[in-house]
Short mmCIF file of C-alpha atoms in Angstrom, two decimals:
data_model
loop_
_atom_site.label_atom_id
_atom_site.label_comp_id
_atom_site.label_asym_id
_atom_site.label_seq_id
_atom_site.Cartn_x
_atom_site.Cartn_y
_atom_site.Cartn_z
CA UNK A 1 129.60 96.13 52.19
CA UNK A 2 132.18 96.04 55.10
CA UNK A 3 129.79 98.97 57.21
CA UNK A 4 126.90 96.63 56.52
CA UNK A 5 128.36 93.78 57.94
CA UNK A 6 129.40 95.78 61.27
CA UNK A 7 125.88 96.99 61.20
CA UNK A 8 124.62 93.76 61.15
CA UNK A 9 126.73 92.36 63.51
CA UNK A 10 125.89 95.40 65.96
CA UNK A 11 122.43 94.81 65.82
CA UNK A 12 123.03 90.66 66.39
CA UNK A 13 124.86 91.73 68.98
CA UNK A 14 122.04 94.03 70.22
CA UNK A 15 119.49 91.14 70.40
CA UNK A 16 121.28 88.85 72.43
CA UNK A 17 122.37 90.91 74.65
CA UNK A 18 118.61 91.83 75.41
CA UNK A 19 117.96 88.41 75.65
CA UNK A 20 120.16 87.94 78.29
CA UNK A 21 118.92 90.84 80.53
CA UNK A 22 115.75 89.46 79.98
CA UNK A 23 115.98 86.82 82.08
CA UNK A 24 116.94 88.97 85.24
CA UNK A 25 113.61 90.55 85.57
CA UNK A 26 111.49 88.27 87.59
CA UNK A 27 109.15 89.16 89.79
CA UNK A 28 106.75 87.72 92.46
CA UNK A 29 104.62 88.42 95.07
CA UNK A 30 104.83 87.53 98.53
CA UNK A 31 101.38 87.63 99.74
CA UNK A 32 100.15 84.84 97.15
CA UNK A 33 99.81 81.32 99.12
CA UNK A 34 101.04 78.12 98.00
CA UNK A 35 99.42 77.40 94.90
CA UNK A 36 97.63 80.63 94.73
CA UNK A 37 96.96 82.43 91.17
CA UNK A 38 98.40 85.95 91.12
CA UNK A 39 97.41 89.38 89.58
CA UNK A 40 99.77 91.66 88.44
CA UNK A 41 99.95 95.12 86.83
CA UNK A 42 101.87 97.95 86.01
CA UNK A 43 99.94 101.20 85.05
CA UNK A 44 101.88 103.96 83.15
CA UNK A 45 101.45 107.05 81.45
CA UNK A 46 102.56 108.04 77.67
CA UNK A 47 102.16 111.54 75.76
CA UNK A 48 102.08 109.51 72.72
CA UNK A 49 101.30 106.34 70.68
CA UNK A 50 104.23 104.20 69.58
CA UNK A 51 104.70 103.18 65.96
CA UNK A 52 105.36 99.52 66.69
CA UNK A 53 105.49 97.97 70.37
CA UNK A 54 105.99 94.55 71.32
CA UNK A 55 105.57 92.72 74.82
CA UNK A 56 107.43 89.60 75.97
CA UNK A 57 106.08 87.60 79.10
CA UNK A 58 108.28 84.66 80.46
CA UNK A 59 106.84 82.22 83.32
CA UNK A 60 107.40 79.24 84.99
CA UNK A 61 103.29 78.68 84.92
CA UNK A 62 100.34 80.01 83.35
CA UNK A 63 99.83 83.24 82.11
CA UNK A 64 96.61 85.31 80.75
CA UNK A 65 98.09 88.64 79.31
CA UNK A 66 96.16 92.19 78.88
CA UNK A 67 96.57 95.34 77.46
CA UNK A 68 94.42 98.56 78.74
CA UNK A 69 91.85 95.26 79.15
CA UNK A 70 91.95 93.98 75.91
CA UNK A 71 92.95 90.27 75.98
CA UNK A 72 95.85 89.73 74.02
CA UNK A 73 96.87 86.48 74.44
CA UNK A 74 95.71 84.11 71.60
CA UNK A 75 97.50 81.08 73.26
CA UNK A 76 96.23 80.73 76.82
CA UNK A 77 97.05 78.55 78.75
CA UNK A 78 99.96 76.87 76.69
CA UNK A 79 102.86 76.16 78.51
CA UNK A 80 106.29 74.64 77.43
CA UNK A 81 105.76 70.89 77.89
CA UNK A 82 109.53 70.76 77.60
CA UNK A 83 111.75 73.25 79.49
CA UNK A 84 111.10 75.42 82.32
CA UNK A 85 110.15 78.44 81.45
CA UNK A 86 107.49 79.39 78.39
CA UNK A 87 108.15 82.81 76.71
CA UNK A 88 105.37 84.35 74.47
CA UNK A 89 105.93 87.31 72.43
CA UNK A 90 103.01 89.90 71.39
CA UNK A 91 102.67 92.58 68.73
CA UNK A 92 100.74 95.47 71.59
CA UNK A 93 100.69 98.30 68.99
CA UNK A 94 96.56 98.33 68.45
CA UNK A 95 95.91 98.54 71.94
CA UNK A 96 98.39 101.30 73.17
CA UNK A 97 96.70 105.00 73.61
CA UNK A 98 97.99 108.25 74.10
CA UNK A 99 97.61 108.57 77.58
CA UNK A 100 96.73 105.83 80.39
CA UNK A 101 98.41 102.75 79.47
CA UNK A 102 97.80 99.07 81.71
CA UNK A 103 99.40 95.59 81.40
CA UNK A 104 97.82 92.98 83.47
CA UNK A 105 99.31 89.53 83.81
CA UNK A 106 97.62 86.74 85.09
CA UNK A 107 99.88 84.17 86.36
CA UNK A 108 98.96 80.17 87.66
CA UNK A 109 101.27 77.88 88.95
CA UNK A 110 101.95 74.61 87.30
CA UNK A 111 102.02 72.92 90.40
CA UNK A 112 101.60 73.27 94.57
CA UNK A 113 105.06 74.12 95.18
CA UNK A 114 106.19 77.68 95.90
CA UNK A 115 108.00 79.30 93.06
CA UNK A 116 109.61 82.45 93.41
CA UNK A 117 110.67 82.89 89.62
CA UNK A 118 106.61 83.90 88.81
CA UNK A 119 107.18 86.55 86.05
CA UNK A 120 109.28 88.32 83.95
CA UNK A 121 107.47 90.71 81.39
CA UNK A 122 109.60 93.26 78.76
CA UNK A 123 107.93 95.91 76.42
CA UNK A 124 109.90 97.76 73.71
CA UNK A 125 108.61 99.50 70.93
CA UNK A 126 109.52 102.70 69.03
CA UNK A 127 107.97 106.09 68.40
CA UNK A 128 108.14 108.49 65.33
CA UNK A 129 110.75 110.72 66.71
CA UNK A 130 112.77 107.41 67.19
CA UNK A 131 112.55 107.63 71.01
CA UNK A 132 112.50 104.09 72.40
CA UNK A 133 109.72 102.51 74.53
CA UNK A 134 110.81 100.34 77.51
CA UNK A 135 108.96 98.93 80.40
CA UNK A 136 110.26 95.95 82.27
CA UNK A 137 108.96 94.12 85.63
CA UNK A 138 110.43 95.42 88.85
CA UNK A 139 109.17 95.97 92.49
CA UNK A 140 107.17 99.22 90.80
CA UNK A 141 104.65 96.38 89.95
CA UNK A 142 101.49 95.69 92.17
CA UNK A 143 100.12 92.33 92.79
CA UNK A 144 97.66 90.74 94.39
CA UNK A 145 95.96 86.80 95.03
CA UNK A 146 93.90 86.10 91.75
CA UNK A 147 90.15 84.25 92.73
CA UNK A 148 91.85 80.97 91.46
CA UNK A 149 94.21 78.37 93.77
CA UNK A 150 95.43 75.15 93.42
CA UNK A 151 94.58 72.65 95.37
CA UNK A 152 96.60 69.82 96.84
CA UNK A 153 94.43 67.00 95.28
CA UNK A 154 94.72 68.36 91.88
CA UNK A 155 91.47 70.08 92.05
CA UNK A 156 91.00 73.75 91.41
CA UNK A 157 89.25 76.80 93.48
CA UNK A 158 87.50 79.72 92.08
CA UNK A 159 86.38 82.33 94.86
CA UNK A 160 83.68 84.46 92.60
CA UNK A 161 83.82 86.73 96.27
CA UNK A 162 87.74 87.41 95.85
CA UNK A 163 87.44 91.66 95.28
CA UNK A 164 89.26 91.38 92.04
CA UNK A 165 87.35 93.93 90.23
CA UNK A 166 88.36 95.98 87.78
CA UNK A 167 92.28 94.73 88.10
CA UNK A 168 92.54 95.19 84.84
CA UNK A 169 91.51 98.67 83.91
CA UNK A 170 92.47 102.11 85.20
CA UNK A 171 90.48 102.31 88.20
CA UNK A 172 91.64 100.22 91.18
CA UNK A 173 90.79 99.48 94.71
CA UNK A 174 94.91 100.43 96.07
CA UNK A 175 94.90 99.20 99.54
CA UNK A 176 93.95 95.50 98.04
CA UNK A 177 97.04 95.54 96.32
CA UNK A 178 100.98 95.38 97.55
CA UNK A 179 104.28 95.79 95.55
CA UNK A 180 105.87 92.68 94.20
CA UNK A 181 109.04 91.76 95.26
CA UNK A 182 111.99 91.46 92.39
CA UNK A 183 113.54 88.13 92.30
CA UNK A 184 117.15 87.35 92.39
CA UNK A 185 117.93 83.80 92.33
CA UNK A 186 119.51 81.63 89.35
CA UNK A 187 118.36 82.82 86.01
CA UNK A 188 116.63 79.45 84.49
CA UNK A 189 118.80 77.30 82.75
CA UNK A 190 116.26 77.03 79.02
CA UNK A 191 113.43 78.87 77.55
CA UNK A 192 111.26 78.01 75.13
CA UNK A 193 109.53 80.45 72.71
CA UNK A 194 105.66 79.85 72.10
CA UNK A 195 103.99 81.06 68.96
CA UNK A 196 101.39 80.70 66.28
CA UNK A 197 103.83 77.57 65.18
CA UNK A 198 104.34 75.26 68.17
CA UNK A 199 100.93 75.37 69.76
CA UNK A 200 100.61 72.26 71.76
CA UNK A 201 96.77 72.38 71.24
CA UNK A 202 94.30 75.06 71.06
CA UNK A 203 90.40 75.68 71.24
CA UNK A 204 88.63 73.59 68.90
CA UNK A 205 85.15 73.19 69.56
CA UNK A 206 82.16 73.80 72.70
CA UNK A 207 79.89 71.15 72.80
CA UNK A 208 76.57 70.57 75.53
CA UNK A 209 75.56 68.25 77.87
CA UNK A 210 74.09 64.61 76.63
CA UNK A 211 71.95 64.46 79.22
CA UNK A 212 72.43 64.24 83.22
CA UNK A 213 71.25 62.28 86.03
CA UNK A 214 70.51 63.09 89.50
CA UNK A 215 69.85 61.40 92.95
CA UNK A 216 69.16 63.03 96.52
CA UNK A 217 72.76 64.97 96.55
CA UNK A 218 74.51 65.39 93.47
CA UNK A 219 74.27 65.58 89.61
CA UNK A 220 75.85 63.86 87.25
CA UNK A 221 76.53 65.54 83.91
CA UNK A 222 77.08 63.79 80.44
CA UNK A 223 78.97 64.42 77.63
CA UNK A 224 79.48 61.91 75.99
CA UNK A 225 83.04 60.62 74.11
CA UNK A 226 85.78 61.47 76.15
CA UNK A 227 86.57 65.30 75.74
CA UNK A 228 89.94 67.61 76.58
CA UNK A 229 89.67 71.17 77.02
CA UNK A 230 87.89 72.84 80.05
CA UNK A 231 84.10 73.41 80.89
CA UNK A 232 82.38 75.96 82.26
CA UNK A 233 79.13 76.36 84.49
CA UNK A 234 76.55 79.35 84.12
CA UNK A 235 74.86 79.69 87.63
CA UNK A 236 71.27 81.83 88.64
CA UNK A 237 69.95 81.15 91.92
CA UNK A 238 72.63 80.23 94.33
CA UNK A 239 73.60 82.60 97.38
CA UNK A 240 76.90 84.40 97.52
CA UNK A 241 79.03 82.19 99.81
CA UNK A 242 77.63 78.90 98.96
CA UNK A 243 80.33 76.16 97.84
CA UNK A 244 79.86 74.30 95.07
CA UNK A 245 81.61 71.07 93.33
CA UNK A 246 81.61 70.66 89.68
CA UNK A 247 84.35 67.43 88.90
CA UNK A 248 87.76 69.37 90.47
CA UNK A 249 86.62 72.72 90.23
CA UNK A 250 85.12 73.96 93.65
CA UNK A 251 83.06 76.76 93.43
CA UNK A 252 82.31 79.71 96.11
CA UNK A 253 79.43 81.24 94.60
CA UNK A 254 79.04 85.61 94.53
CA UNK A 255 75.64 85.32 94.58
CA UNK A 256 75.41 87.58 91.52
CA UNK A 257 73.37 87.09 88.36
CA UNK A 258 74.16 84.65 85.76
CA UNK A 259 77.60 84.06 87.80
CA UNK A 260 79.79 81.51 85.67
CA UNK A 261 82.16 78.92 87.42
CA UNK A 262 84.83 77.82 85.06
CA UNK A 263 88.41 75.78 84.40
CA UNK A 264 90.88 78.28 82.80
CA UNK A 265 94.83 76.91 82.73
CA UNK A 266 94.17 73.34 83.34
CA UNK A 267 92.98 70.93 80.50
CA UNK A 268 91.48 67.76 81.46
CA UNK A 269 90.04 64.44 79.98
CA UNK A 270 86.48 64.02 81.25
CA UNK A 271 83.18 62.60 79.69
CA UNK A 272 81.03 63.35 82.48
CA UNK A 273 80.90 65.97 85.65
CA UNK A 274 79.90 65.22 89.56
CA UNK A 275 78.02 68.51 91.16
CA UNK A 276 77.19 68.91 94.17
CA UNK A 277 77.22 71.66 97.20
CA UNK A 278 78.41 71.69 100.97
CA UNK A 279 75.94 72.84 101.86
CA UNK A 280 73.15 74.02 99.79
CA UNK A 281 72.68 72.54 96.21
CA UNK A 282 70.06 72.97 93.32
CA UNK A 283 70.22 71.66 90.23
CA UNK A 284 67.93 74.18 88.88
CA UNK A 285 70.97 76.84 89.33
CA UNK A 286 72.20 75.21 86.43
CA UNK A 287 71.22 77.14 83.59
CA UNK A 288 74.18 76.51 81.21
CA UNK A 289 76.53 73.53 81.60
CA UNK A 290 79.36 73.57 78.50
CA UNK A 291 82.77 71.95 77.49
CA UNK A 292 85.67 73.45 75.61
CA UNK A 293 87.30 71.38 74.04
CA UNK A 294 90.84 71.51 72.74
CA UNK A 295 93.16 69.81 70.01
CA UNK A 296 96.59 69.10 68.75
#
């Protein structure tokens, strides 16, 4: 009984003290502007598959997490409403391979000012032979500006021309990217832990259009009772470069095929959408117009 109890309080002892070092791994990147989404990644190579492996990403903002480019965050975009910093904890174990392993983080600030605490992200797992598995954030991480910014009105930009390809997966262009830099500063004072439990809301239905209407410049689109969630736009027509405005999402068009514009980390209450272009605008581009909504 007594052994038990030490082992017990060993392993207690254990946890907290990785959750205290897991605060001090924080990373950011320096070539991000104010307000500017980030991509970051660390690629590593493993001569075997773990038996269990879990990943834990903290952040001051929004985060879309991925593993070898499977999406493997159920609770996107939820932040903490209440401290801080948001910490969300993933069973990885499926979608680990014995060989070329990639976590990609997508972060997006909450807000316009500069934050140097972006992203703190811990892996630890076991394999048979009871080797551990560890993989934290450090400067070994590569980052780059995401398509997505802030704006200071409260809008939102997507740039569909950003060269983001294939930042997920294996294959990279390298010269696009840059090392982050670790961050040093005051650990944050609370955390919360998001889960399955305390979801503030999540996606709960995609409805259509009503019906629009439309005079020499723009369009406007109708849904309806008031809906919160996020919408998104399926384009076919438009030339890469051209701006467009859908409510406080601006648009820079690729000029690709089907091309979709859409809100990602930013709910909003809206029952009907302004579009219209600098430029150049069509509503026949339009093929698809759709809102996500979400719910407590």
């Amino acid at each position: 009984m007594r052994k038990a109890i030490i082992l017990l309080l060993l392993a207690l002892y254990s946890f907290a003290a990785t959750a205290q070092e897991f605060g001090m791994h924080w990373i950011k990147s320096e070539t991000a502007q104010n307000g500017q989404g980030v991509l970051f990644r660390k690629m590593t190579v493993e001569q075997k598959t773990p038996d269990y492996a879990y990943l834990e990403v903290a952040s001051a903002g929004y985060v879309d997490v991925y593993v070898n480019e499977r999406n493997v965050d159920r609770y996107s975009p939820v932040v903490s409403q209440k401290t801080t910093v948001t910490v969300r904890r993933y069973d990885i174990t499926p979608y680990l391979r014995e060989d070329t392993n990639v976590v990609a983080v997508e972060y997006f600030p909450r807000d316009t000012m500069p934050q140097g605490r972006q992203l703190s992200v811990n892996v630890w797992g076991k394999y048979s032979d009871g080797s551990p598995l560890a993989l934290q954030t450090d400067d070994t991480w590569l980052s780059m500006p995401s398509q997505r910014r802030l704006l200071g009105d409260g809008g939102e930009l997507q740039d569909a021309t950003a060269c983001t390809d294939g930042w997920k997966s294996t294959t990279i262009a390298q010269a696009l990217w840059t090392r982050a830099s670790a961050y040093t500063g005051a650990k944050p004072e609370n955390m919360e832990m998001i889960s399955d439990y305390n979801l503030p809301y999540k996606p709960a239905f995609i409805a259509d259009y009503s019906y629009f209407d439309q005079d020499n410049h723009c369009t406007w689109y109708e849904f309806g009772p008031a809906i919160y969630g996020f919408f998104r736009v399926t384009l076919r027509g438009p030339r890469r470069g051209d701006v467009l405005h859908f409510g406080p999402l601006t648009y820079i068009c690729n000029g690709t095929l089907d091309e979709q514009a859409f809100t990602k980390f930013i709910p909003r209450t809206f029952h009907h959408i302004q579009c219209w272009g600098d430029k150049r605008y069509d509503r026949e581009w339009i093929q698809f117009f759709q809102a996500i909504g979400v719910a407590e």
